[in-house]
XYZ file of C-alpha atoms in Angstrom:
146
model
C -28.304 -22.275 -3.922
C -24.876 -23.723 -3.179
C -23.279 -23.125 -6.571
C -23.583 -20.428 -9.191
C -25.513 -21.800 -12.175
C -25.261 -20.599 -15.745
C -28.921 -19.548 -15.610
C -28.344 -17.432 -12.497
C -25.196 -15.874 -13.979
C -26.983 -15.037 -17.226
C -29.865 -13.501 -15.288
C -27.410 -11.357 -13.311
C -25.813 -10.052 -16.513
C -29.123 -9.319 -18.224
C -30.643 -7.639 -15.160
C -27.523 -5.513 -14.614
C -27.614 -4.320 -18.227
C -31.356 -3.649 -18.069
C -30.807 -1.574 -14.929
C -28.056 0.367 -16.689
C -30.426 1.108 -19.566
C -33.043 2.567 -17.207
C -30.351 4.834 -15.759
C -29.005 5.736 -19.223
C -25.452 4.746 -18.318
C -22.496 4.466 -20.648
C -21.970 1.071 -22.365
C -21.015 -1.569 -19.823
C -19.090 -4.803 -19.742
C -20.247 -7.432 -17.242
C -18.321 -10.519 -16.112
C -19.677 -13.153 -13.729
C -17.203 -15.569 -12.150
C -17.892 -18.657 -10.061
C -16.272 -19.159 -6.651
C -13.172 -20.629 -8.306
C -12.679 -17.523 -10.445
C -13.880 -19.151 -13.674
C -15.848 -17.042 -16.151
C -19.490 -18.204 -16.246
C -21.247 -15.378 -18.096
C -20.041 -12.293 -19.924
C -21.451 -9.511 -22.087
C -19.855 -6.409 -23.537
C -22.264 -3.772 -24.824
C -21.649 -2.117 -28.166
C -19.334 0.832 -27.661
C -17.767 -0.435 -24.440
C -14.011 0.237 -24.453
C -11.489 -2.423 -25.366
C -10.013 -2.648 -21.843
C -13.407 -3.019 -20.165
C -13.431 -6.853 -20.251
C -10.137 -7.027 -18.360
C -11.267 -4.377 -15.878
C -14.641 -6.050 -15.236
C -13.026 -9.430 -14.767
C -10.302 -7.894 -12.549
C -12.879 -6.293 -10.274
C -14.657 -9.643 -9.818
C -11.425 -11.665 -9.581
C -9.930 -9.333 -6.967
C -13.092 -9.501 -4.871
C -12.947 -13.303 -4.929
C -9.217 -13.432 -4.308
C -9.326 -11.147 -1.311
C -12.756 -12.207 -0.029
C -14.177 -8.686 -0.038
C -16.038 -6.614 -2.610
C -13.943 -4.167 -4.580
C -15.400 -1.161 -2.708
C -13.752 -2.584 0.401
C -10.570 -3.217 -1.571
C -10.539 0.415 -2.739
C -10.818 1.610 0.847
C -8.034 -0.723 1.944
C -5.829 0.398 -0.959
C -6.060 3.996 0.305
C -4.868 2.877 3.744
C -2.135 0.468 2.590
C -0.934 1.460 -0.887
C 2.324 -0.504 -0.610
C 0.377 -3.705 0.047
C -1.723 -3.141 -3.075
C 1.383 -2.560 -5.175
C 2.599 -5.942 -3.944
C -0.850 -7.457 -4.531
C -0.835 -6.170 -8.114
C 2.514 -7.867 -8.632
C 1.448 -11.118 -6.966
C -1.753 -11.262 -9.026
C -0.009 -10.316 -12.280
C -2.079 -7.119 -12.379
C -5.438 -8.898 -12.244
C -6.790 -7.208 -9.097
C -8.703 -3.990 -9.786
C -9.453 -2.317 -6.404
C -12.231 -0.019 -7.629
C -15.987 -0.269 -6.850
C -17.847 -2.467 -9.307
C -16.669 -5.896 -8.118
C -19.369 -7.473 -5.953
C -19.284 -10.844 -4.220
C -22.275 -13.118 -4.812
C -23.488 -14.965 -1.737
C -26.014 -17.770 -1.693
C -28.932 -17.718 0.713
C -26.779 -19.389 3.377
C -24.191 -16.615 3.100
C -21.487 -18.651 1.354
C -19.576 -16.895 -1.457
C -20.584 -18.576 -4.726
C -19.037 -16.100 -7.172
C -18.556 -12.450 -8.054
C -19.690 -9.902 -10.607
C -17.420 -7.282 -12.106
C -18.772 -4.380 -14.127
C -16.878 -1.638 -15.929
C -17.910 1.160 -18.241
C -19.457 3.979 -16.240
C -18.556 5.625 -12.939
C -17.531 3.006 -10.351
C -20.568 3.702 -8.142
C -22.866 3.141 -11.125
C -21.022 -0.046 -12.099
C -21.464 -1.314 -8.551
C -25.160 -0.381 -8.423
C -25.813 -2.418 -11.577
C -23.926 -5.407 -10.171
C -25.919 -5.270 -6.930
C -29.179 -4.969 -8.881
C -28.332 -7.966 -11.061
C -27.358 -10.161 -8.125
C -30.462 -9.295 -6.130
C -32.672 -9.780 -9.207
C -31.354 -13.362 -9.367
C -32.467 -13.914 -5.754
C -28.939 -13.898 -4.377
C -27.125 -11.711 -1.849
C -24.839 -8.908 -3.046
C -21.745 -8.069 -0.999
C -19.982 -4.981 -2.412
C -17.511 -4.761 0.477
C -19.004 -2.024 2.583
C -17.003 -1.071 5.655
C -17.907 -3.065 8.735
């Protein structure tokens, strides 16, 4: 797959939410963006907080913008906080450097989009994103240290 299709994005969202249900997580919000940062699929579960859409989208958008999953961004933010203050300004506050933003790679390894999830603990958000991506037959890249 060279591009992220609506069907694949919808499958990612539904699989991520199904995985969250099996783990009895708090209500989640899931945003799937294509490689250009455009929203392709989105769901907000009943009871998910009013800022969750912006946070989910910011996790995915930041991963795309920086080319690394938001777990990697979080680790970099700890090492270079001044840079991330500047990045927040440059991105008009849209980058959320917290785990839960996962790059989507096609079978050839090319980035074709990103998933951002918010609502539970960051590690749980990330686990649901990874599950959804892999369920769609794609490669999840959460930004683990190299």
